[in-house]
mmCIF file of C-alpha atoms in Angstrom:
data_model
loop_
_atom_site.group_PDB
_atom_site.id
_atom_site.type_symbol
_atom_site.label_atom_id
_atom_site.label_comp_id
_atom_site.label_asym_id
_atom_site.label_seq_id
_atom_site.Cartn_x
_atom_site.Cartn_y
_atom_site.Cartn_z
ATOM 1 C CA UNK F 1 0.000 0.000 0.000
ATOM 2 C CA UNK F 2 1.431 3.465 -1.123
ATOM 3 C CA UNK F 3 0.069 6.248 1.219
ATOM 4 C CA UNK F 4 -0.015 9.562 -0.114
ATOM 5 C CA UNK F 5 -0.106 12.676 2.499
ATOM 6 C CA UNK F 6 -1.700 15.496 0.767
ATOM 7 C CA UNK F 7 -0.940 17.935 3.546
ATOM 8 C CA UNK F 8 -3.334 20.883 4.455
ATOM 9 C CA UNK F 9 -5.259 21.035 1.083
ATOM 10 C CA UNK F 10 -7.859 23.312 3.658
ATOM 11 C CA UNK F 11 -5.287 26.366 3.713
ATOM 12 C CA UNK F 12 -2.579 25.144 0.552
ATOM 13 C CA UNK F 13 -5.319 24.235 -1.977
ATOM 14 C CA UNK F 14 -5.837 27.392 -3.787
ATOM 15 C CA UNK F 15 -4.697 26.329 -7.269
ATOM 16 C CA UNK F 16 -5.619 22.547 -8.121
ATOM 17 C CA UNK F 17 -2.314 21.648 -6.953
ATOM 18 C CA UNK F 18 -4.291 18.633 -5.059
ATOM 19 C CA UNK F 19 -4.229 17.288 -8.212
ATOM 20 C CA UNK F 20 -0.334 16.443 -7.638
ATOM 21 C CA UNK F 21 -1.378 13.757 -5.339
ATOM 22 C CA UNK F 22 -4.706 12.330 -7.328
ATOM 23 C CA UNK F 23 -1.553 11.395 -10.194
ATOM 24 C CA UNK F 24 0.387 9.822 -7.673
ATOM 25 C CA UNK F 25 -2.566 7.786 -7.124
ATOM 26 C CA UNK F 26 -3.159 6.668 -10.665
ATOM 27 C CA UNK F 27 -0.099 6.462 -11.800
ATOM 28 C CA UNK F 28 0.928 4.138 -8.953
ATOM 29 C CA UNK F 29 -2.694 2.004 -9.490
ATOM 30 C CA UNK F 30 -2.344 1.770 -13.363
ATOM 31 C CA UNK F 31 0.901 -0.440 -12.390
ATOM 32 C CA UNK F 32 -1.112 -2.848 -9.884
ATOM 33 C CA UNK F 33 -0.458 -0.961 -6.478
ATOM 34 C CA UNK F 34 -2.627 -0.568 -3.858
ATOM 35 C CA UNK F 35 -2.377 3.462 -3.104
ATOM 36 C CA UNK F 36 -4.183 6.198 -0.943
ATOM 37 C CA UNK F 37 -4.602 9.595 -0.100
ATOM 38 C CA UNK F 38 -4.964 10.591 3.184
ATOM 39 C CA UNK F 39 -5.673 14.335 3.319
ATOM 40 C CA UNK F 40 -4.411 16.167 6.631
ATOM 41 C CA UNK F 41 -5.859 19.197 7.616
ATOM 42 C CA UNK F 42 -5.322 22.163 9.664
ATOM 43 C CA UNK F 43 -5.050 21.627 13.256
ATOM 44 C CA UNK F 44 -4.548 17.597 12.190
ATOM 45 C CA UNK F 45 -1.065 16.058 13.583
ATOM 46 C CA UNK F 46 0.890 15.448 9.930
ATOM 47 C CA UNK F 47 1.981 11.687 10.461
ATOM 48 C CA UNK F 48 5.304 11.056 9.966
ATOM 49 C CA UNK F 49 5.448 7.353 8.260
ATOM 50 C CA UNK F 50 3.450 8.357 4.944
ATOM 51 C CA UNK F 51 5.558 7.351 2.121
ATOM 52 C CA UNK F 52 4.899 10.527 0.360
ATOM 53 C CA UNK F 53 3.993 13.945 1.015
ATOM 54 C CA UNK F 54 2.126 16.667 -1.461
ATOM 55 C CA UNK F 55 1.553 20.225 -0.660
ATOM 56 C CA UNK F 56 0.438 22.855 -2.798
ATOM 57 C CA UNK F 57 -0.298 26.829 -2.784
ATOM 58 C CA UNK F 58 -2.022 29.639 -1.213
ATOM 59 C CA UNK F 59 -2.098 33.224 -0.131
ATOM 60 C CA UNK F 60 -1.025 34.745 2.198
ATOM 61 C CA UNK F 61 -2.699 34.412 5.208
ATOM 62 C CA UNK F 62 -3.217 30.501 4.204
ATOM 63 C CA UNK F 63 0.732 30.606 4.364
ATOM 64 C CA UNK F 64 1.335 31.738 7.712
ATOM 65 C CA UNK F 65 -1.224 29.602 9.223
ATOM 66 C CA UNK F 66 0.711 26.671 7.315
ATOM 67 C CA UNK F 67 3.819 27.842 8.443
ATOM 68 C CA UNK F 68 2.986 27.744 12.331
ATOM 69 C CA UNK F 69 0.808 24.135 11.987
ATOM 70 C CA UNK F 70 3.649 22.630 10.749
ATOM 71 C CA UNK F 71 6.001 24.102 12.314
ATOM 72 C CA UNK F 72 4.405 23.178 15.796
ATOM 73 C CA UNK F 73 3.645 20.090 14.665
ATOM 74 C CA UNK F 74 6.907 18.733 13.650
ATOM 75 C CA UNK F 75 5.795 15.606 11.677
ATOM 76 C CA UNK F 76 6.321 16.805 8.407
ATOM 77 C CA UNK F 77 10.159 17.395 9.366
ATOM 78 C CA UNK F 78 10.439 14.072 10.722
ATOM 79 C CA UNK F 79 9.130 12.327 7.627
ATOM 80 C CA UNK F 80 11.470 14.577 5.490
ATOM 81 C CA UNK F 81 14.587 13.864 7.867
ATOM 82 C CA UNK F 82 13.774 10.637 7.107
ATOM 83 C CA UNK F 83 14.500 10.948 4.527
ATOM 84 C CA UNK F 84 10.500 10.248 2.724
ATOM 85 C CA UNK F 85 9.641 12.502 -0.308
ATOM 86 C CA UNK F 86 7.933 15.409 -0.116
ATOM 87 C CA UNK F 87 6.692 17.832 -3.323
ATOM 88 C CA UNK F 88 5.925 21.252 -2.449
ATOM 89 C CA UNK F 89 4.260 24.004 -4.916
ATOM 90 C CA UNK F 90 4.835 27.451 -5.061
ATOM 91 C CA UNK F 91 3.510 28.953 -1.397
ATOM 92 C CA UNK F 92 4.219 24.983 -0.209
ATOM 93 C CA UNK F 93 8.066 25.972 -1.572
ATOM 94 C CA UNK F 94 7.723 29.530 0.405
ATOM 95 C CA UNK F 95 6.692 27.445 3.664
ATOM 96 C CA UNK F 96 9.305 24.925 3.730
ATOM 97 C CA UNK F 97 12.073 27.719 3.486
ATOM 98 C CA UNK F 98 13.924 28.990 6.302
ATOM 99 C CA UNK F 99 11.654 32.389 6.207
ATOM 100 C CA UNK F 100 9.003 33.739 3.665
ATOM 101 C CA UNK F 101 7.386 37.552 3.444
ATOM 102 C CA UNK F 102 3.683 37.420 4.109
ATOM 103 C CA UNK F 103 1.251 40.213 4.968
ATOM 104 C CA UNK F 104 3.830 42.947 5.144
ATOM 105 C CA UNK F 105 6.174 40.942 7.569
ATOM 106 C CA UNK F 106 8.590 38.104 7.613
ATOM 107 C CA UNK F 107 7.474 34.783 8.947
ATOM 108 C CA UNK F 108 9.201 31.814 10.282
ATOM 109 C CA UNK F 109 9.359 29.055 7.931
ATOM 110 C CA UNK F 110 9.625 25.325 8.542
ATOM 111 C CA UNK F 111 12.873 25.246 7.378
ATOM 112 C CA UNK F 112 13.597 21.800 5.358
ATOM 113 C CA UNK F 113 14.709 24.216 2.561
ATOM 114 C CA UNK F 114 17.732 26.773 2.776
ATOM 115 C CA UNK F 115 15.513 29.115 0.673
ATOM 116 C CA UNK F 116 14.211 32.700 1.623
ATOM 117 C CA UNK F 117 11.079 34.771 -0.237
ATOM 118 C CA UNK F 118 10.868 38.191 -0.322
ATOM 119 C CA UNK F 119 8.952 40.160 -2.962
ATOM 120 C CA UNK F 120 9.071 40.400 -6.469
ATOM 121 C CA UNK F 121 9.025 43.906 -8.453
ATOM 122 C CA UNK F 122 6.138 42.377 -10.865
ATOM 123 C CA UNK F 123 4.207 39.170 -10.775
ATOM 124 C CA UNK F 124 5.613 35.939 -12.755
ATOM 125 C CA UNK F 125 2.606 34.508 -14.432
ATOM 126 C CA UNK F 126 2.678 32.567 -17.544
ATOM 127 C CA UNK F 127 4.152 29.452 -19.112
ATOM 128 C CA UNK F 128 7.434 28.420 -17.254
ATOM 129 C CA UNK F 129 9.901 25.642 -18.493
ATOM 130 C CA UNK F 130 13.365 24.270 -17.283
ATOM 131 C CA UNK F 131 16.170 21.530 -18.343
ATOM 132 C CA UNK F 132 16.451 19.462 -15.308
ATOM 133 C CA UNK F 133 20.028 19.906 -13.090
ATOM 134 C CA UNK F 134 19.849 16.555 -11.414
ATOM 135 C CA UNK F 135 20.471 17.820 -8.291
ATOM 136 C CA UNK F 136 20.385 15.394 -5.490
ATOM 137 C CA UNK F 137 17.325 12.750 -5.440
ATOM 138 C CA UNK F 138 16.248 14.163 -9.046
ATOM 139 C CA UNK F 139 19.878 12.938 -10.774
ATOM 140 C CA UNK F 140 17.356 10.593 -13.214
ATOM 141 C CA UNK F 141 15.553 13.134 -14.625
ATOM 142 C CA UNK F 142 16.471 13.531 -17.954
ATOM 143 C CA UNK F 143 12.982 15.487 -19.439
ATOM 144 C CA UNK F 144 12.617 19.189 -19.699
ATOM 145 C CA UNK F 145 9.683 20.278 -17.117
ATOM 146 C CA UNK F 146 6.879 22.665 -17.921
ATOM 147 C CA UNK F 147 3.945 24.241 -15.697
ATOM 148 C CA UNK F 148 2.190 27.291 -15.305
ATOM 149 C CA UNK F 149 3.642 30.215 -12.413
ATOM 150 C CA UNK F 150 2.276 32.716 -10.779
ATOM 151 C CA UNK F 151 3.326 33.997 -7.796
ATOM 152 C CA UNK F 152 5.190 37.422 -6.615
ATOM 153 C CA UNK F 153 7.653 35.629 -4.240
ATOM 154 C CA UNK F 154 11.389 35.877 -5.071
ATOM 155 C CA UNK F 155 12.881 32.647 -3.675
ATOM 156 C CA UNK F 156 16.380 32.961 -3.348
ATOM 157 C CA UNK F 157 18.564 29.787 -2.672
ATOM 158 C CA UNK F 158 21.195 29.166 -0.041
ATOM 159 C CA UNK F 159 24.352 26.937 -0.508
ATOM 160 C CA UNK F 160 22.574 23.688 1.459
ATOM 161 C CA UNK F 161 19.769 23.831 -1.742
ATOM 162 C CA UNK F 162 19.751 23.071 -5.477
ATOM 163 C CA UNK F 163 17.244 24.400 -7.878
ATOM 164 C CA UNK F 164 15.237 21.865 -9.392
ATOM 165 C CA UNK F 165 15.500 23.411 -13.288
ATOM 166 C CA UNK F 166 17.673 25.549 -15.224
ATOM 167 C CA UNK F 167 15.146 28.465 -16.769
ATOM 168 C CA UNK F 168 14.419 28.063 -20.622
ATOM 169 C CA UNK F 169 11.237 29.806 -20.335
ATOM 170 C CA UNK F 170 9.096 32.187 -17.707
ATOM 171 C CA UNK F 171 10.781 34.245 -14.652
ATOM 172 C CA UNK F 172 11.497 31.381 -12.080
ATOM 173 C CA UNK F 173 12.321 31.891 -8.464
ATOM 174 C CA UNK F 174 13.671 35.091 -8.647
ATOM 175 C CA UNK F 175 13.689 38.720 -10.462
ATOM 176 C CA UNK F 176 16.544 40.942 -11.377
ATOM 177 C CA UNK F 177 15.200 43.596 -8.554
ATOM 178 C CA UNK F 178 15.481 40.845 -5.948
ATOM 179 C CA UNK F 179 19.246 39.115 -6.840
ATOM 180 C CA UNK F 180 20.545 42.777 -8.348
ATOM 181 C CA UNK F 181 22.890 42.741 -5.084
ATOM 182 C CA UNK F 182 24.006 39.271 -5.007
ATOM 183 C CA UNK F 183 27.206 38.257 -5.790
ATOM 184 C CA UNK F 184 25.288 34.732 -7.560
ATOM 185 C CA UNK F 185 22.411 37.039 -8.633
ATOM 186 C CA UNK F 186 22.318 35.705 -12.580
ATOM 187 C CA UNK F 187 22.808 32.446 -11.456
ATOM 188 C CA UNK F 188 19.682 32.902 -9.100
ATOM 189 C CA UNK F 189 17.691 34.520 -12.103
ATOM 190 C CA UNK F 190 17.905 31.025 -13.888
ATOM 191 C CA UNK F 191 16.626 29.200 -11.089
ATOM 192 C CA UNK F 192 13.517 27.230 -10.923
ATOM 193 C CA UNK F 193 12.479 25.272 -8.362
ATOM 194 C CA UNK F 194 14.303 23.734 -5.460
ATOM 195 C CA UNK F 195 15.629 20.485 -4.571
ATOM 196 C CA UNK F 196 17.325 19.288 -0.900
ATOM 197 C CA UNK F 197 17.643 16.368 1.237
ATOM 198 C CA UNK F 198 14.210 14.511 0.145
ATOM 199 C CA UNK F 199 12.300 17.766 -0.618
ATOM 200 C CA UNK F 200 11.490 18.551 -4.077
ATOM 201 C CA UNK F 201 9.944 22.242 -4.729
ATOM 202 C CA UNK F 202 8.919 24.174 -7.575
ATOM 203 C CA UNK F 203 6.826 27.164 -8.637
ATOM 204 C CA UNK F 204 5.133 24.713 -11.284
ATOM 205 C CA UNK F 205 1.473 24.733 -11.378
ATOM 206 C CA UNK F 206 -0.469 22.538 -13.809
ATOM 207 C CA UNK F 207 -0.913 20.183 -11.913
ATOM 208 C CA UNK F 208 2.992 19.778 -12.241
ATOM 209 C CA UNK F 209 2.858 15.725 -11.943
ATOM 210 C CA UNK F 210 0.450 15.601 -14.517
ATOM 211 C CA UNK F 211 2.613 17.816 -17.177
ATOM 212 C CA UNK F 212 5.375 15.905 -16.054
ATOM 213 C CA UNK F 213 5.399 12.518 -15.725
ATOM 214 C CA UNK F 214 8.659 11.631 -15.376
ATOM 215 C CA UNK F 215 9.013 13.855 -12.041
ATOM 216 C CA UNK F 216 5.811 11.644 -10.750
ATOM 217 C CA UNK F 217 7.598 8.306 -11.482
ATOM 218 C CA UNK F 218 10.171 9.967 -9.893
ATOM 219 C CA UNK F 219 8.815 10.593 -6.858
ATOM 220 C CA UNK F 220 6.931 7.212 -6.611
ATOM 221 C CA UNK F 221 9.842 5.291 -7.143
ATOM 222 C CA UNK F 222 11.288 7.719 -3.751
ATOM 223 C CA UNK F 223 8.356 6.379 -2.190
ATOM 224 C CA UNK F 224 8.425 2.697 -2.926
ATOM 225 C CA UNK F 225 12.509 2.672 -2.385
ATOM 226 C CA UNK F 226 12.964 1.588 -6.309
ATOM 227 C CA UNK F 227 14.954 2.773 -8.665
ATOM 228 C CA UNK F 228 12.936 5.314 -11.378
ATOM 229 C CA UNK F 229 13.892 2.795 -14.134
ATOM 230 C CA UNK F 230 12.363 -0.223 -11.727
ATOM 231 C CA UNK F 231 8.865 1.550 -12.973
ATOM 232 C CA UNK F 232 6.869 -0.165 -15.668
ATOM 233 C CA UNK F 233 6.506 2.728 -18.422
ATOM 234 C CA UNK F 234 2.780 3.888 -18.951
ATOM 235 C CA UNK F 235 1.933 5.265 -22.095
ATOM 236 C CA UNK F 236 -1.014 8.139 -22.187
ATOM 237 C CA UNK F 237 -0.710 10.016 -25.379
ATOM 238 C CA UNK F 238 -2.821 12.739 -24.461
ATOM 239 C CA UNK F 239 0.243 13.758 -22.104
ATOM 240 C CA UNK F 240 2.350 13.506 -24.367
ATOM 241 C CA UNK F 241 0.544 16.144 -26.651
ATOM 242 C CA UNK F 242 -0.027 18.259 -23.211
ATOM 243 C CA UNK F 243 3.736 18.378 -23.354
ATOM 244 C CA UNK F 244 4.102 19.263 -26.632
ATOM 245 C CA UNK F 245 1.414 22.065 -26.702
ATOM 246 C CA UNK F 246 2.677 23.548 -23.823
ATOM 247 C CA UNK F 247 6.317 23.768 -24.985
ATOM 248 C CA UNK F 248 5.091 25.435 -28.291
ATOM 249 C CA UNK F 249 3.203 27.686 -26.044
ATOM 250 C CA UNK F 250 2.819 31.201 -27.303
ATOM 251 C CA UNK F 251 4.860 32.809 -25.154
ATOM 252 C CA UNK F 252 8.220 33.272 -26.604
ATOM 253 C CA UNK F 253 11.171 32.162 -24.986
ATOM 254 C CA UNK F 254 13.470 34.449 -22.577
ATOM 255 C CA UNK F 255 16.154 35.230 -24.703
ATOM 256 C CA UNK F 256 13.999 36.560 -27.009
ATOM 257 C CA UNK F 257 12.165 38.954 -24.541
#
């Protein structure tokens, strides 16, 4: 039995990203395994021996209250110290950072990522793509990754965390107002994403898992302790023309803007 935590979908729910955990489900029943979700709400103890974690976005109030439920509760870190998977979206990304800015102040966050959010000077929103660096528990990927962002947090990334994607497309973690005094600022500008320890985080909407399939097998094979090429292949062509539509998106790419 795979059991999926889809963690606080009450308060980090906003934009479908409960959807991440629905194609965890199917992906991981279309190959003959017994899976669940078990959503876990606010004021809910997060268990810690899930084999998988989801969480997904949410404004700002929804983020703070995230922030200190978690934070209190302490099951979420436990899991992730131990090393089980966990796939955070956008405000989900902001929370697991070491702080995040939220209703005009600076709140605590839980900390599994060496990531802080500030503001950005205009809101990403719009098609966003990336090559894959490998980093860490993600070395298999070898697909480009697409989803949809929109937020107006710039994430920037400490030494202890790897982004997930190198930027081919869209704005990414971070503006050129936010990394302009950095001494790694245009490295930070082609940042997407985040990846440390067993966290994987990314400002991909979409749901990302179903754009990308590859990251889902991915993180089931995390999950089941396999290796990502242990995974029977599934086939749905109407993915793989998702994928292809949205990488001919409209939106031209950025070294053309």
């Amino acid at each position: 039995m795979l059991n999926i935590g889809l963690v606080l979908p009450d308060v980090l729910g906003t934009y479908g990203d409960d959807g991440n955990a629905l194609v965890l489900r199917q992906r991981a029943r279309m190959r003959g395994l017994k899976a669940e979700i078990h959503p876990i709400r606010l004021g809910e103890p997060v268990p810690e021996t899930l084999d998988i974690y989801t969480l997904g976005g949410g404004e700002d109030t929804a983020q703070i209250l995230a922030a200190d439920h978690l934070i209190s509760d302490g099951g979420l870190t436990r899991a992730a110290n131990a090393g089980r998977p966990v796939f955070a979206i956008c405000a989900g990304l902001q929370v697991l950072g070491e702080s995040f800015r939220a209703s005009g102040r600076i709140i605590d966050g839980v900390g599994l990522l060496d990531a802080t959010t500030a503001g950005m000077q205009d809101r990403a929103i719009g098609e966003v793509a990336s090559e894959p660096t490998r980093a860490g528990i993600t070395s298999n990927l070898t697909e480009p990754l697409t989803g949809f962002e929109n937020h107006l947090g710039a994430t920037i990334l400490g030494p202890s965390a790897q982004p997930l994607g190198t930027l081919t497309r869209g704005n990414g973690n971070a503006d050129q107002a936010a990394t302009a005094d950095l001494s790694d600022g245009s490295a930070q500008r082609t940042y997407e994403g985040a990846v440390q320890g067993s966290v994987i985080a990314t400002y991909m909407h979409g749901p990302a898992l179903a754009r990308n399939p590859q990251l889902a097998d991915l993180l089931l094979a995390q999950a089941m302790g396999v290796a990502l090429a242990d995974l029977e292949p599934i086939e749905i062509p109407a993915v793989d023309r998702l994928r292809v539509e949205r990488f001919n998106a409209s939106e031209p790419p950025r070294s053309q803007r």
